[in-house]
Amino acid sequence: MNGNLSSLKIFKTKETYTYITKFDYAIATEECYCSQSHRLRANAVPTLNIGSSFRLHCMETDVEHVPSTSALSTKDNNLAEQEHQHVRYNPLKDEWILVSPHRCKRPWSGQTEQAPEEQPPDPNNPLKAGATRANGQKNPNYTSTYVFPNDFPALLERVPEPPTPDHPLFQASQAKGTCRVMCFHPDSTMTIPLMSVQEITAVINEWINQLEELGRRYTWVQIFENKGAVMGCSNPHPHCQIWASSFLPNEPRVKERCQREYYTKFGKSLLVDYLEQELKQKERIVVQNSEWVALVPYWAAWPYETMLLPTRNKPQRMTDLNESQKVALADIMKVLCTKYDNLFNCSFPYSMGWHGAPTGSSKKPGDSPHWLFHGIYLPPLLRSATVKKFMVGYEMLAQPQRDLTPEQAAQKLRECDVVHYKNKK
């Protein structure tokens, strides 16, 4: 086996044993392979934690000796991954993803999205420079980024305490916060892949300014961009949102727990270890520069999901980035988003955002070595500009499922040009 394994649980069923690993995908309903070259028989569902290497000790009468998986060719292993269903573990969120590559062969007769069409800028666009918004506030004639309070915020700074619950099953807690909108550029036709590296760097610098200010008062500052109508974006003007809250939301709370547990057990950041493995294997890397790597995570749930990871200095928050990392981040964002647009020759929709160590008045630089700052892109398109992935049914009631393997998705993105299709003559 390649990778690290730990917290092995052996289950005895009719004098046979079974195990399942998390970091490696070597999972089967009837049999799995272990590093001691034994086949263990049974059907059981253990719970494991990603970790360090292990040695398995079993009675020889309970196991059948078989060739080690290291003796199997890489080609055979890759073929199994790319053609047959299996589940993969996401150690960042402590959840499993079902991968069903054979489903890519099925015909599609369901819903398609209307192909995006080029539309002239809306003359009444409330986000453009100099425009008057719904609340009567007028935007300045900004020339770079512009941040203003969300006119319809989900979080407010002054709210009363909820009443004390009468029963532990009905708990409520105070939620304070603020919501802001940040325009990337005064030109409504601009998007990240069409902007210059200098313009994107200005966006990153303003993100850092916002994180520094809001992070002094709030536990979590979520910067995110919804791009495209299919992702619920009501205005095509290039912009993002910034929500700061007095509480730690669900997604970062799970990541905080998983990364802290890993660091406590192994003394290293989970994502630092993970990135080391990805840089060795290279099969899921989409693009890389001097400071950053964009890759399709081994455990990706969305078809063309990617993660941006820093390769140096182990920044825990966006505020830890140095000048070189900022410029390189702008560069890789432009390249990655260009590849996205070139995949289906459309303005590629997605939700994206940044995750780093929690903030607050008590937080200091370097206080969260279990964290590695990273970005996540979650695009819905699957087969074309008109066919998207639906996270419904099984995904809502059981667990995430994907058809295209992460390795196949990474290869398709790697093959996309770095020159935007709109800029080709």
CSV table of C-alpha atoms in Angstrom, one decimal:
chain,number,residue,atom,x,y,z
A,1,MET,CA,0.0,0.0,0.0
A,2,ASN,CA,1.1,3.6,-0.6
A,3,GLY,CA,0.2,6.3,1.9
A,4,ASN,CA,-0.2,6.3,5.6
A,5,LEU,CA,-2.6,4.3,7.7
A,6,SER,CA,-3.5,4.3,11.4
A,7,SER,CA,-6.2,3.6,14.0
A,8,LEU,CA,-6.7,0.2,12.3
A,9,LYS,CA,-9.8,-1.7,13.6
A,10,ILE,CA,-10.0,-5.4,13.0
A,11,PHE,CA,-13.5,-7.0,13.0
A,12,LYS,CA,-13.9,-10.7,13.6
A,13,THR,CA,-16.8,-12.3,11.8
A,14,LYS,CA,-17.0,-16.1,11.6
A,15,GLU,CA,-13.3,-16.5,12.2
A,16,THR,CA,-12.4,-14.0,9.5
A,17,TYR,CA,-11.3,-10.4,9.7
A,18,THR,CA,-11.7,-7.3,7.6
A,19,TYR,CA,-10.3,-3.8,7.6
A,20,ILE,CA,-10.8,-0.6,5.5
A,21,THR,CA,-8.3,2.1,5.0
A,22,LYS,CA,-9.1,5.8,4.7
A,23,PHE,CA,-6.1,7.5,3.1
A,24,ASP,CA,-5.7,4.9,0.4
A,25,TYR,CA,-8.8,4.0,-1.5
A,26,ALA,CA,-8.2,0.2,-1.3
A,27,ILE,CA,-11.7,-0.7,-0.2
A,28,ALA,CA,-13.9,-3.5,-1.4
A,29,THR,CA,-17.1,-5.1,-0.1
A,30,GLU,CA,-15.6,-8.6,0.1
A,31,GLU,CA,-11.8,-8.2,0.5
A,32,CYS,CA,-9.0,-5.7,1.1
A,33,TYR,CA,-5.3,-5.9,1.0
A,34,CYS,CA,-3.0,-5.1,3.9
A,35,SER,CA,0.7,-4.1,4.1
A,36,GLN,CA,1.6,-7.5,5.5
A,37,SER,CA,0.4,-9.2,2.3
A,38,HIS,CA,-2.7,-10.9,3.7
A,39,ARG,CA,-6.2,-11.0,2.4
A,40,LEU,CA,-8.8,-10.6,5.1
A,41,ARG,CA,-12.3,-11.9,4.5
A,42,ALA,CA,-15.6,-10.6,5.9
A,43,ASN,CA,-18.0,-7.7,5.6
A,44,ALA,CA,-17.8,-5.0,8.3
A,45,VAL,CA,-17.8,-1.3,8.4
A,46,PRO,CA,-15.0,0.1,10.6
A,47,THR,CA,-14.3,3.7,11.4
A,48,LEU,CA,-10.6,4.8,11.0
A,49,ASN,CA,-8.5,7.8,11.1
A,50,ILE,CA,-5.8,8.8,8.6
A,51,GLY,CA,-2.4,8.4,10.2
A,52,SER,CA,1.0,6.8,10.2
A,53,SER,CA,2.2,3.5,9.0
A,54,PHE,CA,1.2,0.4,10.9
A,55,ARG,CA,2.0,-3.3,11.3
A,56,LEU,CA,-0.9,-5.8,11.3
A,57,HIS,CA,-0.6,-8.8,13.6
A,58,CYS,CA,-3.0,-11.7,13.0
A,59,MET,CA,-3.1,-15.4,13.5
A,60,GLU,CA,-2.0,-17.1,10.3
A,61,THR,CA,-5.0,-19.4,10.6
A,62,ASP,CA,-7.3,-16.5,10.2
A,63,VAL,CA,-5.8,-15.0,7.1
A,64,GLU,CA,-5.0,-16.0,3.6
A,65,HIS,CA,-1.6,-15.0,2.3
A,66,VAL,CA,-1.7,-13.2,-1.1
A,67,PRO,CA,0.8,-11.1,-3.1
A,68,SER,CA,1.3,-7.6,-1.6
A,69,THR,CA,-0.5,-4.8,-3.5
A,70,SER,CA,3.0,-3.3,-4.0
A,71,ALA,CA,3.6,-6.2,-6.4
A,72,LEU,CA,0.6,-5.1,-8.4
A,73,SER,CA,1.4,-2.8,-11.3
A,74,THR,CA,0.6,0.9,-11.0
A,75,LYS,CA,-1.2,0.6,-14.3
A,76,ASP,CA,-3.5,-2.1,-12.8
A,77,ASN,CA,-4.2,0.0,-9.7
A,78,ASN,CA,-4.9,3.1,-11.7
A,79,LEU,CA,-7.2,1.1,-14.1
A,80,ALA,CA,-9.2,-0.1,-11.1
A,81,GLU,CA,-9.6,3.5,-9.8
A,82,GLN,CA,-10.6,4.9,-13.2
A,83,GLU,CA,-13.1,2.2,-14.2
A,84,HIS,CA,-14.7,0.8,-11.1
A,85,GLN,CA,-16.8,2.2,-8.3
A,86,HIS,CA,-15.1,2.8,-4.9
A,87,VAL,CA,-15.3,5.2,-2.0
A,88,ARG,CA,-12.7,7.8,-1.0
A,89,TYR,CA,-12.2,9.4,2.4
A,90,ASN,CA,-12.0,13.1,2.9
A,91,PRO,CA,-9.8,13.6,6.0
A,92,LEU,CA,-10.5,17.3,6.1
A,93,LYS,CA,-14.2,16.8,6.7
A,94,ASP,CA,-14.3,13.2,8.1
A,95,GLU,CA,-16.6,12.0,5.3
A,96,TRP,CA,-16.6,9.5,2.4
A,97,ILE,CA,-17.3,10.2,-1.3
A,98,LEU,CA,-18.7,7.5,-3.7
A,99,VAL,CA,-16.8,7.5,-7.0
A,100,SER,CA,-18.7,5.8,-9.9
A,101,PRO,CA,-16.6,6.3,-13.1
A,102,HIS,CA,-18.6,3.8,-15.1
A,103,ARG,CA,-21.6,6.2,-15.0
A,104,CYS,CA,-19.8,8.5,-17.4
A,105,LYS,CA,-20.9,6.2,-20.2
A,106,ARG,CA,-24.6,6.7,-19.6
A,107,PRO,CA,-26.6,9.0,-21.9
A,108,TRP,CA,-28.1,12.2,-20.5
A,109,SER,CA,-31.7,13.1,-21.2
A,110,GLY,CA,-32.4,15.2,-18.2
A,111,GLN,CA,-32.2,18.9,-17.6
A,112,THR,CA,-29.7,21.1,-19.4
A,113,GLU,CA,-29.0,24.7,-18.5
A,114,GLN,CA,-29.4,27.4,-21.2
A,115,ALA,CA,-26.1,28.0,-22.8
A,116,PRO,CA,-24.6,31.3,-21.5
A,117,GLU,CA,-24.9,34.1,-24.0
A,118,GLU,CA,-22.9,37.3,-24.1
A,119,GLN,CA,-25.1,40.1,-22.7
A,120,PRO,CA,-24.3,43.8,-22.9
A,121,PRO,CA,-23.8,45.4,-19.5
A,122,ASP,CA,-26.9,46.4,-17.7
A,123,PRO,CA,-27.1,50.2,-17.7
A,124,ASN,CA,-28.9,50.0,-14.3
A,125,ASN,CA,-26.4,47.7,-12.8
A,126,PRO,CA,-26.4,48.6,-9.0
A,127,LEU,CA,-22.8,47.5,-8.6
A,128,LYS,CA,-21.2,49.6,-11.3
A,129,ALA,CA,-19.2,52.7,-10.4
A,130,GLY,CA,-21.4,55.7,-9.8
A,131,ALA,CA,-24.6,53.7,-9.7
A,132,THR,CA,-27.4,54.2,-7.1
A,133,ARG,CA,-28.3,51.0,-5.2
A,134,ALA,CA,-31.7,49.9,-4.0
A,135,ASN,CA,-31.3,51.6,-0.6
A,136,GLY,CA,-30.5,54.9,-2.2
A,137,GLN,CA,-26.8,54.8,-1.5
A,138,LYS,CA,-24.6,55.9,-4.4
A,139,ASN,CA,-21.4,54.1,-5.4
A,140,PRO,CA,-18.3,56.2,-5.8
A,141,ASN,CA,-16.6,56.3,-9.2
A,142,TYR,CA,-14.2,53.6,-8.1
A,143,THR,CA,-11.3,52.4,-10.4
A,144,SER,CA,-10.2,49.3,-8.6
A,145,THR,CA,-11.9,47.4,-5.8
A,146,TYR,CA,-14.8,48.7,-3.8
A,147,VAL,CA,-16.3,47.4,-0.6
A,148,PHE,CA,-19.7,48.4,0.9
A,149,PRO,CA,-22.1,46.9,3.5
A,150,ASN,CA,-24.5,44.4,2.0
A,151,ASP,CA,-27.9,46.1,1.6
A,152,PHE,CA,-29.7,42.9,2.5
A,153,PRO,CA,-27.4,41.2,5.1
A,154,ALA,CA,-27.9,37.7,6.6
A,155,LEU,CA,-26.0,38.8,9.7
A,156,LEU,CA,-26.4,42.0,11.8
A,157,GLU,CA,-24.1,43.3,14.5
A,158,ARG,CA,-26.8,44.2,17.1
A,159,VAL,CA,-29.3,41.4,17.9
A,160,PRO,CA,-30.9,40.3,21.2
A,161,GLU,CA,-30.0,37.1,23.0
A,162,PRO,CA,-32.4,34.2,22.1
A,163,PRO,CA,-34.5,32.9,25.1
A,164,THR,CA,-33.1,30.1,27.2
A,165,PRO,CA,-34.3,26.7,25.8
A,166,ASP,CA,-36.8,24.7,27.8
A,167,HIS,CA,-35.4,21.4,26.4
A,168,PRO,CA,-31.9,20.4,25.2
A,169,LEU,CA,-33.3,19.4,21.9
A,170,PHE,CA,-34.3,23.0,21.1
A,171,GLN,CA,-31.1,25.0,21.5
A,172,ALA,CA,-30.5,28.4,20.1
A,173,SER,CA,-27.5,30.7,20.5
A,174,GLN,CA,-26.8,34.3,19.7
A,175,ALA,CA,-25.4,35.0,16.2
A,176,LYS,CA,-23.8,38.4,15.5
A,177,GLY,CA,-22.0,39.5,12.4
A,178,THR,CA,-21.8,41.6,9.4
A,179,CYS,CA,-22.0,41.1,5.6
A,180,ARG,CA,-20.2,43.1,2.9
A,181,VAL,CA,-20.0,43.1,-0.9
A,182,MET,CA,-16.7,43.7,-2.6
A,183,CYS,CA,-16.5,44.6,-6.3
A,184,PHE,CA,-13.4,43.4,-8.1
A,185,HIS,CA,-13.4,45.8,-11.0
A,186,PRO,CA,-15.4,48.8,-12.3
A,187,ASP,CA,-15.9,47.0,-15.7
A,188,SER,CA,-19.0,44.8,-15.5
A,189,THR,CA,-17.7,42.6,-18.3
A,190,MET,CA,-14.6,41.6,-16.5
A,191,THR,CA,-14.0,38.3,-14.7
A,192,ILE,CA,-10.9,37.0,-12.9
A,193,PRO,CA,-9.5,35.2,-16.0
A,194,LEU,CA,-9.8,38.4,-18.0
A,195,MET,CA,-8.3,40.6,-15.4
A,196,SER,CA,-4.5,41.3,-15.2
A,197,VAL,CA,-2.4,39.8,-12.5
A,198,GLN,CA,-1.9,43.3,-11.1
A,199,GLU,CA,-5.7,43.8,-10.9
A,200,ILE,CA,-6.2,40.4,-9.2
A,201,THR,CA,-3.4,41.2,-6.7
A,202,ALA,CA,-5.4,44.3,-5.8
A,203,VAL,CA,-8.3,42.1,-5.1
A,204,ILE,CA,-6.2,39.8,-2.8
A,205,ASN,CA,-4.8,42.8,-1.0
A,206,GLU,CA,-8.3,44.1,-0.2
A,207,TRP,CA,-9.3,40.6,0.9
A,208,ILE,CA,-6.4,40.7,3.4
A,209,ASN,CA,-7.5,44.2,4.5
A,210,GLN,CA,-11.0,43.0,5.2
A,211,LEU,CA,-9.8,39.9,7.0
A,212,GLU,CA,-7.4,42.0,9.2
A,213,GLU,CA,-10.2,44.4,10.2
A,214,LEU,CA,-13.1,42.0,10.7
A,215,GLY,CA,-10.9,39.2,12.1
A,216,ARG,CA,-10.1,41.4,15.2
A,217,ARG,CA,-13.8,41.3,16.1
A,218,TYR,CA,-15.2,38.1,14.7
A,219,THR,CA,-14.5,34.4,15.1
A,220,TRP,CA,-14.8,33.6,11.4
A,221,VAL,CA,-14.6,35.7,8.2
A,222,GLN,CA,-15.8,33.9,5.2
A,223,ILE,CA,-14.8,35.4,1.8
A,224,PHE,CA,-16.6,33.8,-1.1
A,225,GLU,CA,-17.6,34.3,-4.7
A,226,ASN,CA,-20.7,32.9,-6.4
A,227,LYS,CA,-20.1,33.2,-10.2
A,228,GLY,CA,-22.9,32.6,-12.7
A,229,ALA,CA,-26.7,32.5,-12.5
A,230,VAL,CA,-26.6,28.7,-12.1
A,231,MET,CA,-24.8,29.3,-8.7
A,232,GLY,CA,-27.5,31.8,-7.6
A,233,CYS,CA,-25.5,34.9,-8.6
A,234,SER,CA,-28.0,37.6,-9.3
A,235,ASN,CA,-25.6,40.1,-10.8
A,236,PRO,CA,-22.8,39.3,-13.3
A,237,HIS,CA,-20.7,42.2,-12.2
A,238,PRO,CA,-17.4,40.8,-10.9
A,239,HIS,CA,-17.8,40.7,-7.1
A,240,CYS,CA,-17.7,38.6,-4.0
A,241,GLN,CA,-19.2,38.6,-0.5
A,242,ILE,CA,-17.6,38.8,2.9
A,243,TRP,CA,-19.6,37.4,5.9
A,244,ALA,CA,-18.1,37.8,9.4
A,245,SER,CA,-19.6,35.9,12.3
A,246,SER,CA,-19.3,35.6,16.1
A,247,PHE,CA,-19.6,31.8,15.7
A,248,LEU,CA,-17.6,29.2,13.9
A,249,PRO,CA,-19.8,27.9,11.0
A,250,ASN,CA,-20.2,24.2,10.3
A,251,GLU,CA,-17.6,23.7,7.5
A,252,PRO,CA,-14.7,25.4,9.2
A,253,ARG,CA,-15.7,23.8,12.6
A,254,VAL,CA,-15.3,20.3,11.1
A,255,LYS,CA,-12.0,21.3,9.4
A,256,GLU,CA,-10.8,22.7,12.7
A,257,ARG,CA,-11.5,19.5,14.5
A,258,CYS,CA,-10.1,17.2,11.9
A,259,GLN,CA,-6.9,19.2,11.4
A,260,ARG,CA,-6.3,19.6,15.1
A,261,GLU,CA,-6.8,15.9,15.7
A,262,TYR,CA,-4.3,15.1,13.0
A,263,TYR,CA,-1.7,17.6,14.3
A,264,THR,CA,-2.1,16.3,17.9
A,265,LYS,CA,-1.5,12.8,16.8
A,266,PHE,CA,1.3,13.3,14.2
A,267,GLY,CA,2.8,16.7,14.9
A,268,LYS,CA,2.3,17.9,11.3
A,269,SER,CA,-0.4,19.8,9.4
A,270,LEU,CA,-2.8,17.5,7.6
A,271,LEU,CA,-2.7,19.6,4.5
A,272,VAL,CA,1.1,20.0,4.6
A,273,ASP,CA,1.4,16.2,4.6
A,274,TYR,CA,-1.3,15.8,1.9
A,275,LEU,CA,0.4,18.4,-0.4
A,276,GLU,CA,3.7,16.5,0.0
A,277,GLN,CA,2.0,13.3,-1.3
A,278,GLU,CA,0.3,15.2,-4.2
A,279,LEU,CA,3.6,16.7,-5.3
A,280,LYS,CA,5.1,13.3,-5.5
A,281,GLN,CA,2.2,11.6,-7.3
A,282,LYS,CA,1.4,14.6,-9.6
A,283,GLU,CA,-1.6,13.0,-11.2
A,284,ARG,CA,-4.2,15.4,-9.7
A,285,ILE,CA,-2.2,18.6,-10.2
A,286,VAL,CA,-3.7,21.0,-12.6
A,287,VAL,CA,-1.2,23.9,-12.6
A,288,GLN,CA,1.7,24.9,-10.4
A,289,ASN,CA,3.9,28.0,-10.0
A,290,SER,CA,6.7,29.1,-7.6
A,291,GLU,CA,4.4,29.5,-4.6
A,292,TRP,CA,1.1,27.6,-5.2
A,293,VAL,CA,-0.4,24.4,-6.5
A,294,ALA,CA,-3.9,24.0,-8.0
A,295,LEU,CA,-5.1,20.5,-7.8
A,296,VAL,CA,-8.2,18.3,-7.9
A,297,PRO,CA,-8.4,16.9,-4.4
A,298,TYR,CA,-8.3,13.1,-4.1
A,299,TRP,CA,-11.6,13.3,-2.3
A,300,ALA,CA,-13.3,16.0,-4.5
A,301,ALA,CA,-17.1,15.8,-4.6
A,302,TRP,CA,-17.9,18.3,-7.4
A,303,PRO,CA,-16.9,17.3,-11.0
A,304,TYR,CA,-14.1,19.9,-11.5
A,305,GLU,CA,-13.5,20.9,-7.9
A,306,THR,CA,-10.1,22.2,-7.2
A,307,MET,CA,-8.0,23.3,-4.2
A,308,LEU,CA,-5.3,26.0,-4.1
A,309,LEU,CA,-2.5,25.2,-1.7
A,310,PRO,CA,0.6,27.2,-0.8
A,311,THR,CA,3.9,25.4,-1.2
A,312,ARG,CA,6.1,27.5,1.1
A,313,ASN,CA,6.1,29.1,4.6
A,314,LYS,CA,2.9,27.2,5.7
A,315,PRO,CA,0.6,30.3,6.0
A,316,GLN,CA,-2.2,29.7,8.5
A,317,ARG,CA,-4.4,32.6,7.4
A,318,MET,CA,-4.5,34.8,4.3
A,319,THR,CA,-3.0,37.6,6.4
A,320,ASP,CA,0.2,35.5,6.6
A,321,LEU,CA,0.9,35.8,2.9
A,322,ASN,CA,4.0,37.7,1.8
A,323,GLU,CA,4.3,39.8,-1.3
A,324,SER,CA,5.6,37.0,-3.5
A,325,GLN,CA,2.8,34.7,-2.4
A,326,LYS,CA,0.2,37.3,-3.2
A,327,VAL,CA,1.4,37.9,-6.7
A,328,ALA,CA,1.8,34.2,-7.4
A,329,LEU,CA,-1.7,33.6,-6.0
A,330,ALA,CA,-3.1,36.2,-8.5
A,331,ASP,CA,-1.2,34.5,-11.3
A,332,ILE,CA,-2.4,30.9,-10.5
A,333,MET,CA,-6.0,32.2,-10.0
A,334,LYS,CA,-5.9,33.7,-13.4
A,335,VAL,CA,-4.5,30.6,-15.0
A,336,LEU,CA,-6.9,28.2,-13.2
A,337,CYS,CA,-10.0,30.3,-14.1
A,338,THR,CA,-8.8,30.6,-17.7
A,339,LYS,CA,-8.6,26.8,-17.9
A,340,TYR,CA,-12.1,26.6,-16.4
A,341,ASP,CA,-13.5,28.9,-19.0
A,342,ASN,CA,-11.7,27.1,-21.8
A,343,LEU,CA,-13.0,23.7,-20.7
A,344,PHE,CA,-16.5,24.3,-22.2
A,345,ASN,CA,-15.9,27.7,-23.9
A,346,CYS,CA,-18.1,29.6,-21.4
A,347,SER,CA,-17.8,31.8,-18.4
A,348,PHE,CA,-17.4,28.9,-16.0
A,349,PRO,CA,-19.8,29.1,-13.0
A,350,TYR,CA,-18.6,28.2,-9.5
A,351,SER,CA,-18.7,28.9,-5.8
A,352,MET,CA,-15.3,29.6,-4.4
A,353,GLY,CA,-13.9,30.7,-1.1
A,354,TRP,CA,-11.0,30.8,1.4
A,355,HIS,CA,-10.4,28.8,4.5
A,356,GLY,CA,-7.8,29.5,7.1
A,357,ALA,CA,-7.4,29.4,10.9
A,358,PRO,CA,-10.2,31.0,12.9
A,359,THR,CA,-9.9,34.6,13.9
A,360,GLY,CA,-10.8,36.7,16.9
A,361,SER,CA,-9.3,39.1,19.4
A,362,SER,CA,-7.4,36.3,21.2
A,363,LYS,CA,-5.8,34.9,18.0
A,364,LYS,CA,-2.2,35.6,17.1
A,365,PRO,CA,0.0,34.9,14.1
A,366,GLY,CA,1.4,31.3,14.2
A,367,ASP,CA,-1.0,30.1,16.9
A,368,SER,CA,-2.7,27.5,14.7
A,369,PRO,CA,0.0,25.2,13.2
A,370,HIS,CA,-2.6,22.5,12.4
A,371,TRP,CA,-4.0,24.8,9.8
A,372,LEU,CA,-2.8,25.5,6.2
A,373,PHE,CA,-4.5,28.4,4.4
A,374,HIS,CA,-6.2,27.2,1.2
A,375,GLY,CA,-8.8,28.1,-1.4
A,376,ILE,CA,-11.6,25.9,-2.7
A,377,TYR,CA,-13.4,26.1,-6.1
A,378,LEU,CA,-16.7,24.2,-6.4
A,379,PRO,CA,-18.0,24.3,-10.0
A,380,PRO,CA,-21.3,22.5,-10.9
A,381,LEU,CA,-20.7,21.8,-14.6
A,382,LEU,CA,-20.2,18.2,-15.5
A,383,ARG,CA,-20.5,17.3,-19.2
A,384,SER,CA,-20.7,20.6,-21.0
A,385,ALA,CA,-21.7,24.3,-20.6
A,386,THR,CA,-25.4,23.1,-20.4
A,387,VAL,CA,-25.2,20.0,-18.2
A,388,LYS,CA,-24.4,20.3,-14.5
A,389,LYS,CA,-24.0,18.0,-11.5
A,390,PHE,CA,-27.0,17.9,-9.2
A,391,MET,CA,-26.3,17.3,-5.5
A,392,VAL,CA,-29.7,15.7,-4.7
A,393,GLY,CA,-31.2,12.4,-3.7
A,394,TYR,CA,-28.4,10.1,-2.6
A,395,GLU,CA,-26.0,13.1,-2.1
A,396,MET,CA,-28.5,14.8,0.2
A,397,LEU,CA,-29.7,11.7,2.1
A,398,ALA,CA,-26.5,9.5,2.1
A,399,GLN,CA,-23.2,10.9,1.0
A,400,PRO,CA,-21.5,12.8,-1.9
A,401,GLN,CA,-21.2,10.9,-5.2
A,402,ARG,CA,-19.3,11.7,-8.4
A,403,ASP,CA,-18.9,10.1,-11.8
A,404,LEU,CA,-15.8,11.6,-13.3
A,405,THR,CA,-12.7,10.6,-11.2
A,406,PRO,CA,-10.6,13.4,-9.8
A,407,GLU,CA,-7.7,12.1,-11.9
A,408,GLN,CA,-9.7,12.4,-15.1
A,409,ALA,CA,-10.9,15.8,-14.1
A,410,ALA,CA,-7.4,17.0,-13.5
A,411,GLN,CA,-6.2,15.7,-16.8
A,412,LYS,CA,-9.0,17.5,-18.7
A,413,LEU,CA,-8.2,20.8,-16.9
A,414,ARG,CA,-4.4,20.3,-17.6
A,415,GLU,CA,-5.1,19.9,-21.3
A,416,CYS,CA,-7.0,23.2,-21.4
A,417,ASP,CA,-5.1,26.2,-22.9
A,418,VAL,CA,-3.8,29.0,-20.7
A,419,VAL,CA,-4.9,31.6,-23.3
A,420,HIS,CA,-8.5,32.5,-22.8
A,421,TYR,CA,-10.8,31.6,-25.6
A,422,LYS,CA,-12.0,35.2,-25.8
A,423,ASN,CA,-8.5,36.4,-26.4
A,424,LYS,CA,-7.7,34.0,-29.2
A,425,LYS,CA,-7.6,35.4,-32.7
